[in-house]
Coordinates of C-alpha atoms in Angstrom, one line a residue:
M1 CA -78.0 16.0 -93.0
Q2 CA -74.3 15.8 -93.4
I3 CA -74.0 19.6 -93.2
K4 CA -75.7 19.4 -89.7
Y5 CA -73.2 16.8 -88.6
T6 CA -70.3 18.7 -89.9
I7 CA -71.5 21.9 -88.2
G8 CA -71.9 19.9 -84.9
I9 CA -68.5 18.4 -85.1
A10 CA -67.0 21.8 -85.9
A11 CA -68.8 23.3 -82.9
I12 CA -67.5 20.5 -80.6
I13 CA -63.9 20.9 -81.9
S14 CA -64.2 24.7 -81.5
M15 CA -65.4 24.1 -77.8
L16 CA -62.5 21.8 -77.2
L17 CA -60.0 24.1 -78.6
G18 CA -61.5 26.9 -76.5
S19 CA -61.3 24.7 -73.3
F20 CA -57.7 23.7 -74.1
A21 CA -56.8 27.4 -74.7
G22 CA -58.4 28.2 -71.4
F23 CA -56.5 25.4 -69.6
S24 CA -53.3 26.3 -71.3
F25 CA -53.8 29.8 -70.1
A26 CA -54.7 28.7 -66.5
Y27 CA -51.7 26.4 -66.5
F28 CA -49.5 29.2 -67.7
M29 CA -50.8 31.5 -65.0
F30 CA -50.4 29.0 -62.1
Q31 CA -47.2 27.4 -63.2
P32 CA -44.9 29.7 -61.1
Q33 CA -47.0 29.0 -58.0
L34 CA -46.8 25.3 -58.6
D35 CA -43.0 25.5 -59.1
D36 CA -42.8 27.5 -55.8
T37 CA -45.0 24.9 -54.0
K38 CA -42.8 22.1 -55.3
A39 CA -39.7 23.9 -54.1
E40 CA -41.2 24.5 -50.7
L41 CA -42.1 20.7 -50.5
S42 CA -38.6 19.8 -51.5
K43 CA -37.3 22.1 -48.6
I44 CA -39.8 20.6 -46.2
H45 CA -38.7 17.1 -47.2
S46 CA -35.0 18.1 -46.6
R47 CA -35.9 19.6 -43.2
I48 CA -37.8 16.5 -42.2
A49 CA -34.8 14.4 -43.3
D50 CA -32.5 16.6 -41.2
L51 CA -34.9 16.4 -38.2
I52 CA -34.9 12.6 -38.5
H53 CA -31.1 12.6 -38.6
N54 CA -30.9 14.9 -35.6
I55 CA -33.3 12.8 -33.6
S56 CA -31.2 9.8 -34.4
V57 CA -28.1 11.7 -33.2
L58 CA -29.9 12.8 -30.1
Q59 CA -31.0 9.3 -29.3
T60 CA -27.4 8.1 -29.7
N61 CA -26.2 11.0 -27.4
Y62 CA -28.9 10.2 -24.9
T63 CA -27.7 6.5 -24.8
D64 CA -24.1 7.6 -24.5
A65 CA -25.1 10.1 -21.7
Q66 CA -26.9 7.3 -19.9
Q67 CA -23.9 5.0 -20.0
Q68 CA -21.6 7.9 -18.9
L69 CA -24.0 8.5 -16.0
A70 CA -23.9 4.9 -15.0
I71 CA -20.1 5.0 -15.0
L72 CA -20.1 8.3 -13.0
N73 CA -22.5 6.7 -10.5
T74 CA -20.2 3.7 -10.1
L75 CA -17.2 6.1 -9.6
L76 CA -19.2 8.1 -7.1
S77 CA -20.0 5.0 -5.2
D78 CA -16.3 4.0 -5.2
L79 CA -15.3 7.5 -4.2
Q80 CA -17.7 7.2 -1.2
K81 CA -16.2 3.9 -0.1
D82 CA -12.7 5.4 -0.5
H83 CA -13.8 8.4 1.5
A84 CA -15.1 6.1 4.3
N85 CA -11.9 4.1 4.2
L86 CA -9.9 7.3 4.4
Q87 CA -11.9 8.5 7.4
L88 CA -11.2 5.2 9.1
Q89 CA -7.5 5.3 8.4
H90 CA -7.5 8.9 9.6
L91 CA -9.2 7.8 12.8
N92 CA -6.6 4.9 13.3
L93 CA -3.8 7.3 12.6
E94 CA -5.1 9.8 15.2
M95 CA -5.4 6.9 17.7
N96 CA -1.9 5.7 16.9
F97 CA -0.6 9.2 17.2
S98 CA -2.3 9.6 20.5
F99 CA -0.8 6.3 21.8
L100 CA 2.8 7.3 20.6
E101 CA 2.3 10.8 22.2
N102 CA 1.3 9.3 25.5
Y103 CA 4.1 6.6 25.2
V104 CA 6.7 9.1 24.6
H105 CA 5.4 11.4 27.3
N106 CA 5.7 8.6 29.8
L107 CA 9.3 7.9 29.0
S108 CA 12.0 9.7 30.8
L109 CA 13.8 12.2 28.6
V110 CA 17.0 11.7 30.6
S111 CA 17.9 8.0 31.3
S112 CA 20.7 5.6 31.3
S113 CA 19.7 4.1 28.0
S114 CA 20.9 5.8 24.8
Y115 CA 18.0 4.5 22.8
Y116 CA 14.6 2.9 23.5
V117 CA 13.2 0.5 20.8
F118 CA 9.4 -0.2 21.0
K119 CA 6.8 -1.8 18.9
Q120 CA 3.3 -0.4 17.8
N121 CA 1.2 -2.7 15.7
S122 CA 3.7 -3.9 13.0
T123 CA 6.1 -0.9 13.2
Y124 CA 9.2 -0.6 15.3
Y125 CA 10.6 2.8 16.6
A126 CA 14.0 3.9 17.8
Q127 CA 13.6 6.7 20.3
N128 CA 16.5 8.8 21.6
G129 CA 16.7 8.2 25.3
F130 CA 18.1 11.8 26.1
D131 CA 15.8 14.1 24.2
G132 CA 12.8 11.8 23.5
T133 CA 12.7 12.2 19.6
I134 CA 11.7 9.3 17.3
E135 CA 14.8 9.1 15.1
Y136 CA 13.9 6.2 13.0
Y137 CA 11.1 3.8 12.5
S138 CA 10.4 0.8 10.1
E139 CA 8.5 -2.5 9.8
N140 CA 11.9 -4.0 9.7
C141 CA 12.8 -4.7 13.3
T142 CA 16.5 -5.6 12.6
A143 CA 17.0 -2.3 10.9
V144 CA 15.6 -0.3 13.7
I145 CA 17.7 -2.2 16.4
N146 CA 20.9 -1.9 14.3
Y147 CA 20.2 1.7 13.8
A148 CA 20.0 2.4 17.5
L149 CA 23.1 0.3 18.3
S150 CA 25.1 2.0 15.6
H151 CA 24.1 5.5 16.8
A152 CA 24.7 4.9 20.5
S153 CA 27.9 6.3 21.8
P154 CA 30.5 4.1 23.2
G155 CA 29.2 2.8 26.5
G156 CA 25.6 3.4 25.4
E157 CA 22.7 1.1 25.9
V158 CA 19.7 0.1 23.6
L159 CA 16.7 -1.0 25.7
L160 CA 13.9 -3.0 24.2
K161 CA 10.7 -2.0 25.8
A162 CA 8.2 -4.6 27.0
L163 CA 5.6 -5.7 24.5
A164 CA 1.8 -5.6 25.0
S165 CA 1.7 -9.4 25.1
N166 CA 4.1 -12.1 26.2
T167 CA 3.2 -14.0 23.1
D168 CA 4.3 -11.1 20.9
A169 CA 8.0 -10.7 19.8
Y170 CA 10.5 -8.5 18.1
Y171 CA 10.6 -10.3 14.9
I172 CA 13.9 -10.1 13.0
D173 CA 14.9 -11.2 9.5
S174 CA 18.7 -10.7 9.6
T175 CA 21.6 -10.5 12.1
I176 CA 21.8 -7.9 14.9
L177 CA 25.4 -6.5 15.0
P178 CA 26.3 -4.6 18.1
P179 CA 29.4 -2.4 17.8
N180 CA 32.2 -1.9 20.3
C181 CA 31.3 -1.0 24.0
T182 CA 27.5 -1.1 23.6
T183 CA 24.7 -3.0 25.5
L184 CA 21.6 -4.6 24.2
A185 CA 19.1 -5.2 26.9
S186 CA 15.3 -5.3 27.6
E187 CA 13.0 -4.5 30.4
N188 CA 12.3 -8.1 31.4
R189 CA 13.4 -11.6 30.3
M190 CA 10.0 -12.2 28.6
V191 CA 11.0 -9.7 25.8
T192 CA 11.8 -12.0 22.9
L193 CA 14.0 -11.6 19.8
C194 CA 12.5 -14.1 17.4
L195 CA 13.9 -15.1 14.0
K196 CA 11.3 -15.0 11.3
S197 CA 10.5 -18.1 9.3
N198 CA 12.7 -18.8 6.3
C199 CA 15.5 -16.5 7.2
S200 CA 18.2 -19.0 8.2
T201 CA 20.7 -16.6 9.8
D202 CA 22.4 -15.9 13.1
I203 CA 20.3 -13.8 15.6
I204 CA 23.1 -11.8 17.3
K205 CA 26.7 -11.8 16.3
L206 CA 29.6 -10.1 18.0
H207 CA 32.2 -10.2 15.3
N208 CA 35.5 -8.3 15.7
V209 CA 34.1 -6.2 18.5
H210 CA 34.9 -6.0 22.2
H211 CA 33.1 -5.0 25.5
V212 CA 29.6 -5.8 24.4
Q213 CA 26.9 -6.8 26.8
I214 CA 23.8 -8.7 26.1
R215 CA 21.4 -8.7 29.1
N216 CA 17.9 -9.6 30.1
I217 CA 16.8 -10.9 26.7
R218 CA 15.0 -14.1 25.4
V219 CA 16.4 -15.3 22.1
C220 CA 14.2 -17.7 20.0
G221 CA 15.7 -19.3 16.9
N222 CA 12.3 -20.7 15.5
R223 CA 14.3 -23.7 14.4
W224 CA 11.5 -25.7 12.7
N225 CA 11.2 -23.1 10.1
H226 CA 14.9 -22.8 9.0
T227 CA 17.7 -24.7 7.5
D228 CA 20.5 -23.2 9.5
G229 CA 21.3 -20.4 12.0
N230 CA 22.7 -19.8 15.5
G231 CA 21.5 -17.9 18.5
I232 CA 24.5 -15.7 19.7
V233 CA 27.9 -16.0 18.0
I234 CA 31.1 -14.5 19.3
S235 CA 33.8 -14.4 16.6
G236 CA 36.6 -12.4 15.0
E237 CA 40.3 -12.7 14.3
F238 CA 41.3 -9.6 16.2
G239 CA 38.2 -9.0 18.4
G240 CA 35.6 -11.0 20.2
S241 CA 36.8 -10.5 23.8
D242 CA 35.5 -9.0 27.1
H243 CA 31.9 -9.6 26.4
L244 CA 29.1 -10.2 29.0
I245 CA 26.1 -12.4 28.3
E246 CA 23.8 -12.1 31.4
S247 CA 20.3 -13.2 32.3
V248 CA 19.7 -14.4 28.7
I249 CA 17.5 -17.4 27.6
I250 CA 18.3 -18.9 24.2
E251 CA 16.1 -21.6 22.8
N252 CA 15.0 -23.5 19.6
C253 CA 18.0 -22.4 17.5
N254 CA 18.6 -24.5 14.3
E255 CA 22.3 -25.1 14.9
T256 CA 24.0 -23.8 18.1
G257 CA 22.5 -21.7 20.9
L258 CA 25.8 -20.0 21.9
W259 CA 28.9 -20.3 19.8
I260 CA 32.2 -18.8 20.9
Q261 CA 34.5 -19.2 17.9
Y262 CA 38.4 -19.2 17.7
N263 CA 40.2 -18.5 21.0
Q264 CA 38.2 -15.5 22.4
L265 CA 39.2 -14.4 25.9
N266 CA 37.5 -12.9 28.9
N267 CA 33.9 -13.6 27.9
A268 CA 31.6 -13.9 31.0
L269 CA 28.3 -15.8 31.0
R270 CA 26.0 -15.3 34.0
N271 CA 22.6 -16.9 34.5
V272 CA 22.4 -18.0 30.9
Q273 CA 19.9 -20.7 29.9
I274 CA 20.1 -22.6 26.6
F275 CA 17.4 -25.1 25.4
H276 CA 16.5 -27.2 22.5
S277 CA 19.2 -26.4 20.0
G278 CA 19.3 -28.4 16.9
V279 CA 23.0 -29.4 17.1
Y280 CA 24.7 -27.8 20.2
N281 CA 23.4 -25.8 23.0
V282 CA 27.0 -24.4 23.7
R283 CA 29.9 -24.6 21.4
I284 CA 33.4 -23.4 22.2

């Protein structure tokens, strides 16, 4: 009986050893393929990780691209608005140029005035009265008038053109200084030289000059918006004589309307009206 069991156990052990040998042989045969499969799986995992990373980068780039597109759309909208504004400005410039062209065309190229001064919107122009050229322009009225007076030859006249409205004026911020033997006049007595607010200065000053004429002009001192300042002042230690002030209205000067300083001689006043000065209407 024991012999039978021993034989059976031996047979089982033999079978197990055979199976193990077969398994070992099979494992040995398929091991390279398993290693290759593991290597391929490792590569696939690496590629999947790269793809996930690339997808993340693409998503970030897409978000950035959307933000940049939004910025570009905003810039495009601003450019379209700027383009519309430039078109409007271009149209206004064409209209202004057409106005100036017609205005200049209607002025005589040969006249008794050396210079015309006129106003368009907020800009003042000095036009040569003999050849019609616009020699100087600025938003500073005083600079334009003084330019015309200083470039007029002795005996020359600077004529202020009538404004589009009687409520408008030639607004100055500093003193007008006519040189010797010049005339400052306007087309009618409603043309006004008005001192801007907070300037506090004399409007017209004839200092150390002679033979100057101021004709047909309204002078407004805007006295409620200044601390000092006079309308027309004639002064000088060695000049200030032989002037003519004619058909001039002087009003609302902070201090004196017309002030003739020192002992100036041979100055003539004709049809001059002076109103509402802060201190003196006339002072000699």
